[in-house]
């Protein structure tokens, strides 16, 4: 495998074997935050080459939106094989099959051939490599621990020092070495290992050794008999599994029943179990976080059942804290319940909260108990319930983030992946029904956003009605406005689950939640909250973060200003829409501000790209401006902002049309189409027009109709539909004249002049140019004159009146420069270069072509680039430079083919076909 990007892409696909890796992730991995324009194309090239290289080993890379999936058997990939053997070894150890477990872990380590992902420099992959390397050391520690249990300390004394040298801060390895030395009769050396490790930790981290290592030092000093090699007790912070509590202790089994058809969450389950079983220096507190209905409680109970018997033989305490209800339990109430469960008579339970907490901690100090606190509201509610003993662990679920719980490890739960969502359907509905309708099954899990609660509801409804097909329930869920009505069965309801969190929001946050539900967009920029509330505070994220904290809204990235970008889960959005639609009249004005924000930002971005050369009529659409300091950060790179927000802008256009906001709708389209035309996004161009044309015609908005006819003309011209373009332009002229918009009339006349020129009607073209210039002069828009002036210069050059033509073109260039638009200057320079080429001034033509090309390099203008490169090819032919000519012509051909421009392709191919016989005089092509 050659090093570089190809190797990095393969590594990324292998790390997520049999799972989709998005193209955006691959681009970010390869180029961090500064990808080139061709980034996605380069990724496609890497994928194509990898497919050829992987064919002999029967590994297939499938294209799966939004990226690619490498399909292969996990046992063919060393990392996955390593993980499988490690998991199997853990299982064997639990069953007491220590010899087999140790052998399997040695086999797993033998798979390594050096550091993980060695030679790959991608930052994102290096982070993954660090985690994988840590997994290897964890496995080594497990294997050494097992071999110590097997009495192999003499052999390990020689092996562990090398491992410790490579991982000097791993206290587990240090403890294993100390124990191996002690059991080999080398007590002094064991204590020296401790002192050296302590010095290193203090010097490098400013930390003392953990409790386990300190306890081991004391045990060695005291020659504790438990350190004898015949003892099989784990030297970790937890006592050995299986030891029984004293007879006077109450054994507690308060856990609810486990979910028999629980699926997924394997990685999270293992990580949570690791925190609870191998706490080490951590507090042994795990918090499961996530939105309503994601399955936090089910996951917590499932993990607790899995660990209960082996690791917590003294029992399990459980309490539903009702944090999302109005009747949330107080810490005092919970402690009272726990104390009674621990055998304290009611009359002996103190009234004071602190006294109850002290009694609770004292009773648990010498026990190994797992405490499960379900649906916690806040840190204040759970803090008194955290025991103080080393043997107890705490598992909490919450919709709040609980960042104030000291030492807690937090785990975010999201929706199930498709594989496990379908597995849940299999288990509840029955495999045959699901396998008979595989497409309906996939559609169904997608419709409910793979949310476990929603999946259980639809599965339960199907199980209750064996005569229903999956397609029937898909049809019932297809109406988004009533989807939540369908997600009810018995006591299970998605709406009720969401309402528990909603009812706990403060008034302002609840109102914002409903207003965000009005937004039809794939993502929500942070300024959108300010627009909906008409709040221009400097940091609008302050408005939204309470919804993020309660998992009613997700953050998915940051915008160009470094502020968060948000997204709803499908079903949460439907609930928010219900709340936001309760006042239709106010809703319309909020949507107007939302759309007005997009209009303001797009217009401002266009101004920064095109200067005063926008050449589009302005209407009366409402604009909403975010704080100026934020706008400056957001639009620091206006090209990138428009590119990134293209989908959201199109969605805003559709919502403006659906909401009857005709002025905002046509203005958004007019602004968007300028950029779409230059970048060659003609499908987006047409989609935007479709939304607006119907809207302005329904509203009888004459200026809007004229503006959309003008944009339609631009689209038809770019697609080579000249007759349809002329018809649209004629309608546009009539409309602008009807509303006495002379600037619009001037724009139409300037474009009509170009159409007349293409038909070889030179007198008509000349007359239209002059009247357009008069229109622009009359309305005080001199920068708009560059286009008709350019055409006048072109006409004179065609008439071989080169000096007169250069006068017009020089005037046009000054006007173009005044606009601040590089592309306008490029177009004038292109025409001057053509004139130079026609009169034999080849060196001047070459220089001007190159200057024109440099002006459109960023963000890119594929049509302009194709024309200029064709011109450069002709210049080099005229100079007898065949090699450069072929290069420029070849690139021009590629661009015309990508644009699907038949005329351009034919023209360039004609020149290339005759290139071998070219004598340097082939310069008369006119395009």
mmCIF file of C-alpha atoms in Angstrom, residues 111 172 198 240 339 376 386 460 497 501 528 569 574 598 612 662 692 696 757 847 877:
data_model
loop_
_atom_site.group_PDB
_atom_site.id
_atom_site.type_symbol
_atom_site.label_atom_id
_atom_site.label_comp_id
_atom_site.label_asym_id
_atom_site.label_seq_id
_atom_site.Cartn_x
_atom_site.Cartn_y
_atom_site.Cartn_z
ATOM 1 C CA UNK A 111 -0.711 -9.647 16.138
ATOM 2 C CA UNK A 172 -1.089 -1.219 36.905
ATOM 3 C CA UNK A 198 6.193 7.752 42.837
ATOM 4 C CA UNK A 240 -12.476 -10.561 45.076
ATOM 5 C CA UNK A 339 -31.646 3.409 54.900
ATOM 6 C CA UNK A 376 -31.514 12.456 38.009
ATOM 7 C CA UNK A 386 -22.735 9.141 46.585
ATOM 8 C CA UNK A 460 -45.336 -3.452 20.038
ATOM 9 C CA UNK A 497 -41.561 11.224 27.273
ATOM 10 C CA UNK A 501 -38.401 17.394 29.713
ATOM 11 C CA UNK A 528 -31.299 31.543 14.062
ATOM 12 C CA UNK A 569 -33.690 14.550 16.308
ATOM 13 C CA UNK A 574 -42.050 17.118 15.377
ATOM 14 C CA UNK A 598 -30.657 34.213 5.479
ATOM 15 C CA UNK A 612 -21.342 46.419 -6.361
ATOM 16 C CA UNK A 662 -43.183 36.261 -1.667
ATOM 17 C CA UNK A 692 -40.040 31.122 -6.205
ATOM 18 C CA UNK A 696 -44.597 35.230 -7.010
ATOM 19 C CA UNK A 757 -24.975 40.075 -30.870
ATOM 20 C CA UNK A 847 -0.603 38.187 -20.536
ATOM 21 C CA UNK A 877 -0.631 27.716 -30.969
#
